[in-house]
Coordinates of C-alpha atoms and ligand atoms in Angstrom, one line a residue:
M1 CA 125.3 115.3 94.6
N2 CA 122.3 113.3 95.7
K3 CA 122.6 111.7 99.2
C4 CA 120.5 108.7 98.2
I5 CA 123.0 106.0 99.1
R6 CA 120.9 103.3 100.7
I7 CA 122.5 100.0 100.0
S8 CA 119.8 97.4 99.3
K9 CA 120.5 93.7 99.4
E10 CA 118.5 93.0 96.3
K11 CA 120.4 95.4 94.0
P12 CA 123.4 97.1 95.7
V13 CA 125.1 100.0 93.9
P14 CA 127.6 98.4 91.6
E15 CA 131.2 98.7 93.0
D16 CA 132.4 101.1 90.4
R17 CA 129.4 103.5 91.0
K18 CA 129.2 105.9 93.9
T19 CA 125.4 106.5 94.1
Y20 CA 122.2 105.0 92.7
A21 CA 121.9 108.1 90.4
D22 CA 125.3 107.3 89.1
A23 CA 124.3 103.7 88.6
V24 CA 121.2 104.7 86.6
F25 CA 123.4 106.9 84.5
S26 CA 125.5 103.9 83.6
L27 CA 122.4 102.3 82.2
V28 CA 120.7 105.3 80.4
G29 CA 123.4 108.0 80.0
G30 CA 124.2 108.9 76.4
K31 CA 121.1 107.2 75.0
D32 CA 118.9 110.3 74.6
Y33 CA 116.4 109.0 77.2
K34 CA 113.6 111.4 78.2
C35 CA 111.6 111.9 81.4
F36 CA 108.1 113.4 81.6
V37 CA 106.8 114.7 85.0
Q38 CA 103.1 115.3 85.5
T39 CA 102.2 117.4 88.6
F40 CA 98.9 117.6 90.4
G41 CA 98.1 119.5 93.6
C42 CA 99.7 122.3 95.6
Q43 CA 103.0 124.2 95.4
Q44 CA 104.6 121.7 97.6
N45 CA 104.0 119.1 94.9
E46 CA 105.3 121.5 92.3
A47 CA 108.5 122.0 94.4
D48 CA 108.8 118.2 94.7
S49 CA 108.4 117.8 90.9
E50 CA 111.3 120.2 90.4
R51 CA 113.4 117.9 92.5
I52 CA 112.2 114.8 90.6
A53 CA 113.3 116.6 87.4
G54 CA 116.6 117.4 89.0
M55 CA 117.3 113.8 89.9
A56 CA 116.2 112.7 86.4
A57 CA 118.6 115.1 84.9
E58 CA 121.4 113.9 87.2
M59 CA 120.6 110.3 86.1
G60 CA 121.0 111.2 82.4
Y61 CA 117.5 111.9 81.2
S62 CA 116.5 115.1 79.4
I63 CA 113.1 116.6 80.5
T64 CA 110.2 116.5 78.0
D65 CA 106.7 117.9 78.1
K66 CA 105.4 115.0 75.8
P67 CA 104.5 111.8 77.5
D68 CA 104.5 109.9 74.2
E69 CA 108.2 110.4 73.7
A70 CA 109.2 109.7 77.3
D71 CA 111.2 106.7 78.5
F72 CA 110.3 107.5 82.1
I73 CA 107.0 109.0 83.3
V74 CA 106.5 110.2 86.8
V75 CA 103.0 111.2 88.0
N76 CA 103.1 113.3 91.1
T77 CA 99.6 113.1 92.6
C78 CA 97.4 115.0 95.1
A79 CA 94.8 113.5 97.4
V80 CA 93.2 116.6 99.0
R81 CA 89.8 116.1 97.4
E82 CA 88.2 113.2 95.5
H83 CA 88.3 115.1 92.3
A84 CA 92.1 115.4 92.4
E85 CA 92.5 111.6 92.9
K86 CA 90.1 110.8 90.1
K87 CA 92.0 113.1 87.7
A88 CA 95.3 111.4 88.5
L89 CA 93.9 107.9 88.2
S90 CA 92.3 108.7 84.9
L91 CA 95.6 110.1 83.6
I92 CA 97.5 107.0 84.8
G93 CA 94.9 105.0 82.9
Q94 CA 95.8 106.8 79.7
Y95 CA 99.5 106.0 80.0
K96 CA 98.7 102.3 79.4
H97 CA 98.9 103.0 75.7
C98 CA 102.4 104.6 76.1
K99 CA 103.6 101.4 77.8
N100 CA 102.0 99.3 75.0
N101 CA 103.9 101.3 72.4
K102 CA 107.2 101.2 74.3
K103 CA 107.7 98.1 76.5
E104 CA 110.9 99.5 78.2
L105 CA 109.0 102.6 79.4
V106 CA 109.1 103.0 83.2
I107 CA 106.1 104.5 84.9
A108 CA 106.2 105.7 88.5
V109 CA 103.4 107.3 90.6
C110 CA 104.3 109.4 93.7
G111 CA 103.0 112.2 95.9
C112 CA 100.1 112.2 98.2
M113 CA 97.8 109.6 96.6
P114 CA 100.0 106.5 96.8
S115 CA 101.1 107.5 100.3
Q116 CA 97.8 106.0 101.4
E117 CA 98.0 102.3 101.7
H118 CA 94.6 101.7 100.0
R119 CA 95.6 103.7 97.0
A120 CA 99.0 102.1 96.7
D121 CA 97.2 98.7 96.8
E122 CA 94.7 99.9 94.1
I123 CA 97.5 101.0 91.8
K124 CA 99.3 97.7 92.4
H125 CA 96.3 95.6 91.4
K126 CA 94.4 97.8 88.8
Y127 CA 97.4 99.4 87.0
P128 CA 99.8 96.5 86.4
Y129 CA 101.9 98.7 84.0
V130 CA 102.9 101.1 86.9
D131 CA 106.4 100.0 87.8
F132 CA 106.7 101.6 91.3
T133 CA 105.1 104.1 93.7
F134 CA 106.7 106.1 96.5
G135 CA 105.5 108.6 99.1
T136 CA 106.1 112.3 99.5
S137 CA 108.9 111.8 101.9
D138 CA 110.7 109.1 99.9
L139 CA 111.5 111.4 97.0
Y140 CA 115.2 111.0 97.6
M141 CA 114.8 107.2 97.0
L142 CA 113.9 107.7 93.3
P143 CA 117.3 106.8 91.9
E144 CA 117.4 103.6 93.9
L145 CA 113.9 102.6 93.0
L146 CA 114.6 103.3 89.3
Y147 CA 117.9 101.5 89.3
R148 CA 116.3 98.4 90.9
R149 CA 113.5 98.4 88.4
L150 CA 115.8 99.0 85.4
S151 CA 117.9 96.1 86.5
G152 CA 115.0 93.7 86.7
A153 CA 113.7 93.9 90.3
K154 CA 110.0 93.4 91.1
R155 CA 107.5 96.2 91.2
T156 CA 107.6 98.1 94.5
F157 CA 105.0 100.1 96.5
I158 CA 106.5 102.2 99.3
I159 CA 104.4 103.7 102.0
P160 CA 106.2 106.6 103.8
E161 CA 107.2 106.4 107.4
D162 CA 105.5 108.6 109.9
K163 CA 108.7 110.5 110.9
P164 CA 110.9 110.5 107.8
P165 CA 114.3 112.3 107.7
V166 CA 114.8 115.7 106.3
V167 CA 117.0 115.1 103.2
E168 CA 119.1 118.0 101.9
D169 CA 121.0 118.4 98.6
I170 CA 118.5 116.7 96.3
P171 CA 119.3 118.3 92.9
V172 CA 116.7 120.6 91.3
V173 CA 115.7 121.7 87.9
R174 CA 113.4 124.8 88.4
E175 CA 110.7 125.6 85.9
S176 CA 111.2 129.3 86.0
N177 CA 114.3 131.5 86.2
Y178 CA 112.6 134.2 88.2
R179 CA 110.1 132.4 90.5
A180 CA 111.2 129.7 93.0
W181 CA 109.7 127.5 95.7
V182 CA 111.7 126.9 98.8
S183 CA 110.3 124.2 101.2
I184 CA 111.2 125.3 104.7
M185 CA 109.4 122.4 106.4
Y186 CA 107.5 119.2 105.6
G187 CA 104.5 117.4 107.0
C188 CA 101.7 118.6 109.3
N189 CA 100.7 118.0 112.9
N190 CA 97.4 119.7 112.9
F191 CA 95.0 117.0 111.9
C192 CA 92.1 119.3 110.8
S193 CA 89.3 116.8 110.9
Y194 CA 88.6 116.9 107.1
C195 CA 92.2 116.9 105.9
I196 CA 94.2 114.0 104.5
V197 CA 97.5 115.9 104.4
P198 CA 98.9 114.9 107.8
Y199 CA 98.3 111.2 106.9
V200 CA 100.1 111.5 103.6
R201 CA 102.9 113.9 104.4
G202 CA 103.8 112.6 107.9
R203 CA 104.7 114.6 111.0
E204 CA 106.0 118.1 110.9
R205 CA 109.8 118.6 110.5
S206 CA 111.7 121.8 109.7
R207 CA 114.8 122.3 107.7
H208 CA 117.7 124.0 109.4
P209 CA 117.7 127.8 108.9
D210 CA 121.3 127.7 107.7
A211 CA 120.3 125.4 104.8
I212 CA 117.3 127.5 104.0
E213 CA 119.4 130.7 104.0
A214 CA 122.0 129.2 101.8
E215 CA 119.4 128.1 99.2
V216 CA 117.7 131.6 99.3
R217 CA 121.0 133.4 99.0
Q218 CA 121.9 131.3 96.0
L219 CA 118.5 132.0 94.3
I220 CA 118.9 135.7 94.8
A221 CA 122.4 135.6 93.5
E222 CA 121.1 133.8 90.4
G223 CA 118.6 136.6 89.9
Y224 CA 115.4 135.0 91.2
K225 CA 112.9 137.8 92.1
D226 CA 109.9 135.9 93.6
I227 CA 110.7 133.4 96.3
T228 CA 107.9 131.5 98.0
L229 CA 108.7 129.7 101.3
L230 CA 106.5 126.6 101.6
G231 CA 105.1 124.6 104.5
Q232 CA 101.6 123.3 105.5
N233 CA 101.8 125.6 108.5
V234 CA 104.8 127.9 108.2
N235 CA 103.8 129.5 111.6
S236 CA 104.9 126.5 113.5
Y237 CA 108.4 126.5 111.8
G238 CA 111.2 125.4 114.1
R239 CA 108.9 124.0 116.8
G240 CA 110.5 121.1 118.7
C241 CA 113.8 121.6 116.9
D242 CA 117.3 121.9 118.3
F243 CA 117.8 125.4 116.9
D244 CA 116.2 128.6 118.2
C245 CA 114.5 130.2 115.3
D246 CA 110.8 130.6 114.8
F247 CA 109.1 131.6 111.5
A248 CA 109.3 135.4 112.2
D249 CA 113.0 135.0 113.0
L250 CA 113.6 133.1 109.8
L251 CA 111.8 135.7 107.7
R252 CA 113.7 138.5 109.3
R253 CA 117.0 136.7 108.6
L254 CA 116.1 135.9 105.0
A255 CA 114.7 139.4 104.3
S256 CA 118.0 141.0 105.4
I257 CA 119.8 139.5 102.3
E258 CA 120.6 142.3 99.8
G259 CA 119.0 142.3 96.4
D260 CA 115.9 143.1 94.3
Y261 CA 113.4 140.4 95.3
K262 CA 110.3 139.6 97.3
L263 CA 109.6 136.8 99.7
H264 CA 106.2 135.2 99.8
F265 CA 105.1 132.4 102.1
M266 CA 102.3 129.8 102.4
T267 CA 100.5 128.6 104.3
S268 CA 99.9 130.5 107.5
H269 CA 97.7 128.8 110.1
P270 CA 95.5 131.4 112.0
K271 CA 95.9 129.6 115.3
D272 CA 99.7 130.1 115.2
A273 CA 99.9 133.5 113.4
T274 CA 101.7 135.9 115.7
K275 CA 101.9 139.7 116.0
K276 CA 105.6 139.3 115.9
L277 CA 105.4 137.8 112.4
I278 CA 103.2 140.7 111.2
D279 CA 105.6 143.2 112.8
V280 CA 108.5 141.6 111.0
M281 CA 106.5 141.9 107.7
A282 CA 105.7 145.5 108.3
E283 CA 109.4 146.3 109.0
N284 CA 110.8 144.8 105.9
E285 CA 110.3 145.7 102.2
H286 CA 111.6 142.4 101.0
I287 CA 108.5 140.6 102.3
A288 CA 105.6 140.8 99.9
R289 CA 102.5 142.7 101.0
Q290 CA 100.3 139.7 100.8
F291 CA 98.7 137.5 103.4
H292 CA 97.0 134.2 102.7
L293 CA 95.2 133.2 105.9
P294 CA 92.8 130.2 105.5
L295 CA 89.6 130.8 107.4
Q296 CA 87.7 127.6 106.3
S297 CA 84.4 128.7 108.0
G298 CA 83.1 131.8 109.7
S299 CA 81.2 129.7 112.3
S300 CA 83.1 129.0 115.5
E301 CA 81.0 125.8 115.9
I302 CA 82.1 124.5 112.5
L303 CA 85.7 125.5 113.2
R304 CA 85.5 123.5 116.4
K305 CA 84.2 120.4 114.5
M306 CA 87.0 121.0 111.9
N307 CA 89.6 121.0 114.8
R308 CA 91.0 124.3 113.6
G309 CA 92.1 125.5 117.0
Y310 CA 90.6 129.1 116.7
T311 CA 87.3 130.8 116.9
A312 CA 85.9 133.3 114.4
E313 CA 86.6 136.0 116.9
K314 CA 90.2 135.0 117.4
Y315 CA 90.6 135.0 113.6
I316 CA 89.2 138.5 113.2
E317 CA 91.5 139.7 115.9
I318 CA 94.6 138.6 114.0
L319 CA 93.2 139.8 110.7
D320 CA 92.5 143.3 112.2
Y321 CA 96.1 143.4 113.3
I322 CA 97.2 142.6 109.8
K323 CA 95.0 145.3 108.3
E324 CA 96.4 147.8 110.9
K325 CA 100.1 147.0 110.3
L326 CA 99.9 146.2 106.6
P327 CA 97.1 148.3 105.2
D328 CA 98.2 147.8 101.6
A329 CA 98.4 144.0 101.8
T330 CA 96.4 141.8 99.5
L331 CA 94.3 139.4 101.6
S332 CA 93.2 135.9 100.5
T333 CA 91.7 132.8 102.2
D334 CA 90.4 129.3 101.7
I335 CA 86.8 128.3 102.5
I336 CA 85.3 124.9 102.8
V337 CA 81.6 125.0 101.8
A338 CA 79.1 122.4 103.3
F339 CA 81.2 120.7 106.0
P340 CA 79.1 118.0 107.7
G341 CA 76.5 119.7 110.0
E342 CA 76.9 123.2 108.4
T343 CA 73.6 124.9 108.9
E344 CA 72.2 127.8 106.9
E345 CA 73.1 130.0 110.0
D346 CA 76.7 128.7 110.0
F347 CA 77.0 129.4 106.3
E348 CA 75.7 132.9 106.7
K349 CA 78.4 133.5 109.3
T350 CA 81.0 132.7 106.6
L351 CA 79.3 135.1 104.2
E352 CA 79.2 137.8 106.9
L353 CA 82.9 137.3 107.6
L354 CA 83.7 137.6 103.9
E355 CA 81.8 140.9 103.8
Y356 CA 83.7 142.1 106.9
V357 CA 87.2 141.3 105.8
K358 CA 86.8 141.9 102.0
Y359 CA 89.4 139.5 100.7
D360 CA 91.0 140.1 97.3
M361 CA 90.9 136.4 96.6
V362 CA 88.9 133.5 98.0
F363 CA 89.7 129.9 97.1
S364 CA 86.5 127.9 97.9
F365 CA 86.0 124.2 97.9
I366 CA 83.0 122.0 98.4
Y367 CA 83.8 119.6 101.3
S368 CA 85.0 116.2 100.0
P369 CA 85.1 113.3 102.5
R370 CA 88.5 111.7 102.8
N371 CA 88.9 108.1 103.8
G372 CA 90.4 107.7 107.3
T373 CA 89.8 111.3 108.5
P374 CA 87.4 111.9 111.4
A375 CA 85.0 114.2 109.4
A376 CA 84.4 111.3 106.9
K377 CA 82.4 109.6 109.7
M378 CA 80.4 112.7 110.8
E379 CA 76.7 112.9 110.4
N380 CA 74.4 115.5 108.9
V381 CA 76.0 115.5 105.5
V382 CA 74.8 118.5 103.5
P383 CA 72.6 117.5 100.5
D384 CA 74.1 118.1 97.0
D385 CA 71.6 120.8 96.0
V386 CA 72.3 122.8 99.2
K387 CA 76.1 122.4 98.6
A388 CA 75.8 123.8 95.1
D389 CA 73.5 126.6 96.2
R390 CA 75.9 127.7 98.9
M391 CA 78.8 127.6 96.6
R392 CA 77.0 129.8 94.1
R393 CA 76.1 132.3 96.7
L394 CA 79.6 132.5 98.1
L395 CA 81.1 133.0 94.6
D396 CA 78.5 135.7 93.8
L397 CA 79.4 137.6 97.0
Q398 CA 83.1 137.2 96.4
T399 CA 82.8 138.4 92.8
R400 CA 81.0 141.5 94.0
I401 CA 83.7 142.2 96.7
A402 CA 86.6 141.5 94.3
D403 CA 85.0 143.7 91.7
S404 CA 84.8 146.7 94.0
L405 CA 88.3 146.2 95.5
N406 CA 89.8 146.0 92.1
A407 CA 87.9 149.1 91.0
E408 CA 90.0 151.0 93.6
C409 CA 93.1 150.0 91.7
L410 CA 92.1 152.1 88.7
G411 CA 94.7 154.8 87.8
K412 CA 97.3 153.3 90.1
T413 CA 100.7 152.1 88.9
Y414 CA 102.1 148.7 90.0
R415 CA 105.4 147.1 89.5
V416 CA 104.6 143.6 88.2
I417 CA 106.7 140.6 87.2
C418 CA 106.1 139.7 83.6
Q419 CA 105.0 136.1 83.3
G420 CA 104.8 135.8 79.5
Q421 CA 101.8 135.7 77.1
S422 CA 98.3 135.6 78.6
K423 CA 96.6 132.3 77.7
N424 CA 93.1 133.9 77.6
N425 CA 93.8 137.3 76.2
A426 CA 95.6 137.1 72.9
G427 CA 98.4 139.7 72.4
M428 CA 98.5 140.6 76.1
L429 CA 101.3 139.9 78.6
E430 CA 100.4 138.7 82.0
G431 CA 102.0 140.3 85.0
R432 CA 101.6 139.6 88.7
T433 CA 101.6 142.3 91.3
E434 CA 103.4 141.9 94.6
G435 CA 100.0 140.9 96.1
N436 CA 99.6 138.2 93.4
K437 CA 96.9 140.0 91.4
I438 CA 96.8 139.4 87.7
L439 CA 97.5 142.6 85.6
L440 CA 97.3 142.2 81.9
F441 CA 99.2 144.7 79.6
A442 CA 100.7 145.1 76.2
S443 CA 104.4 145.7 75.7
E444 CA 106.9 145.4 72.8
T445 CA 109.9 144.9 75.0
A446 CA 109.0 143.1 78.3
R447 CA 110.2 139.6 78.6
D448 CA 109.4 136.8 81.1
G449 CA 110.8 137.7 84.5
D450 CA 111.2 141.4 83.9
Y451 CA 109.9 144.0 86.3
V452 CA 107.5 146.3 84.5
N453 CA 105.6 149.4 85.7
V454 CA 102.0 149.2 84.6
K455 CA 99.3 151.8 85.1
V456 CA 95.8 150.3 85.6
T457 CA 93.3 151.5 83.0
K458 CA 90.5 148.9 83.4
T459 CA 89.4 146.6 86.1
H460 CA 87.4 143.4 86.5
A461 CA 86.6 141.1 89.5
Y462 CA 89.4 138.6 88.5
A463 CA 91.9 140.7 86.5
L464 CA 93.3 144.2 86.1
Y465 CA 94.3 145.7 82.7
G466 CA 96.8 148.4 82.1
E467 CA 99.5 150.1 80.1
E468 CA 103.2 150.0 80.5
V469 CA 104.7 153.1 82.0
K470 CA 108.3 153.8 81.1
Ligands
SAH501 N1 97.9 123.6 105.1 C1 97.1 124.5 104.4 C2 96.2 124.0 103.3 C3 96.3 122.6 102.8 S1 95.1 122.0 101.7 C4 96.2 125.1 105.5 O1 96.0 124.7 106.6 O2 95.6 126.1 105.1 C5 94.5 123.5 100.9 C6 93.0 123.7 101.1 O3 92.2 122.7 100.7 C7 92.6 123.9 102.6 O4 92.9 125.1 103.1 C8 91.1 123.6 102.6 O5 90.4 124.7 102.3 C9 91.0 122.6 101.4 N2 90.7 121.3 101.8 C10 91.5 120.4 102.5 N3 90.8 119.3 102.7 C11 89.6 119.4 102.1 C12 88.5 118.5 102.0 N4 88.5 117.3 102.5 N5 87.4 118.9 101.3 C13 87.4 120.2 100.7 N6 88.4 121.0 100.8 C14 89.5 120.6 101.5
SF4_502 FE1 95.4 120.0 106.5 FE2 95.0 121.5 108.6 FE3 97.4 120.5 108.2 FE4 96.4 122.5 106.6 S1 96.9 122.6 108.8 S2 97.5 120.7 105.9 S3 94.3 122.0 106.5 S4 95.6 119.3 108.6
F3S503 FE1 97.4 117.8 97.5 FE2 99.3 116.7 98.9 FE3 99.3 119.3 98.4 S1 97.2 116.2 99.1 S2 97.2 119.8 98.3 S3 99.5 117.7 96.9 S4 100.0 118.3 100.3

């Protein structure tokens, strides 16, 4: 049951109801009301949306994928780059017609965008049909906010506190029955100079290992095979807490649970990645052979301006250790192209590092200034044509690297999880290897969530193709 029992003076929980969720149920239950949740952004937001769906179900809504038939729309937003915010605002704009068609429709906006005061203010004034907004750490307040609004209270716009509580036991409706997200911590203390996340997700706080273990045990017992532990910097898990368990200890503890499953995690910050963590991975088959280690830039000078807390040399040291202990691991990274002051020489250092490491996957982003972050005020902004040119060169190089790495997979057999029909390749099923590579194959019998052995018969820079092996 939801622990959201905050008694407000304006609309207290009615005496015959135990919780706000229960109170909303008394208004909408049995009326065939539907909730539509739209998600932007990272896995953390996807995990939050599954909790929103869980609370909606508890309050008596069924979940729909059609905004037009919804009675309650929740838009869970991202603010990491300007493009993400623009997309969310444009979508919220489109929901005006839904409200025009159905006056009793409730529209809520949550996530990282309205956690910034200027955005909450903008929504309040420019989108008068949005009923309420709430921040990433106020998720648990959803039933209260909805109950208040349904019973006639004014529109509300909640900006999250800097040190919010860790709230357990929020109900969840998961999208998949074989892949699951498990948040192990919230917030971020790193303040990389370009990044909005610490401002919108508050200070770092970790869940208790007992609560995490209980959730993971239950998932494994229910047959989940792919479990991803989430945090903005999982390597600082447990820091400053009253229990003695760091991330490597937590992984060891979770990986000792019996069953047929793999644990993944993201994101690992290079400044806090330890040899102990890599040793624990090497020892345990339940931890996927995959390492996502965001580099951001190959230039130590740019890394200093980014406030990343490591040099290119320190990064290579930890990466070399990963390669030594986990030679079969899939490697991936994030790169920001054209950070303020990035010279041609700095950029070439990034390309050189990519050549040296040979990542299987690189997620690259053109730097986007974020209001309120130190980098937004930095000088020597890189001109647009140079940004585009650098991005193209980076993608060309990475395509070449990925192409030759994938070619080495030819003839090998991988155990993949079947994830259903491929959207881009008609008649093919899409599988994911343990290292998260896409492997397309044909099968008469495989269903979503099945493990399938597939032998690679053709390779590409961004996908592998193969045949099922019985
Ligand atoms: N906590 C994670 C990542 C969070 S955001 C980490 O530290 O790695 C995901 C990625 O978005 C970042 O790794 C970075 O590459 C990119 N990113 C963040 N802020 C950005 C900005 N202002 N402009 C462009 N890319 C950005
Ligand atoms: Fe942003 Fe840096 Fe925190 Fe990642 S570690 S969320 S990039 S501030
Ligand atoms: Fe976006 Fe917030 Fe995630 S800004 S990337 S949804 S933490």
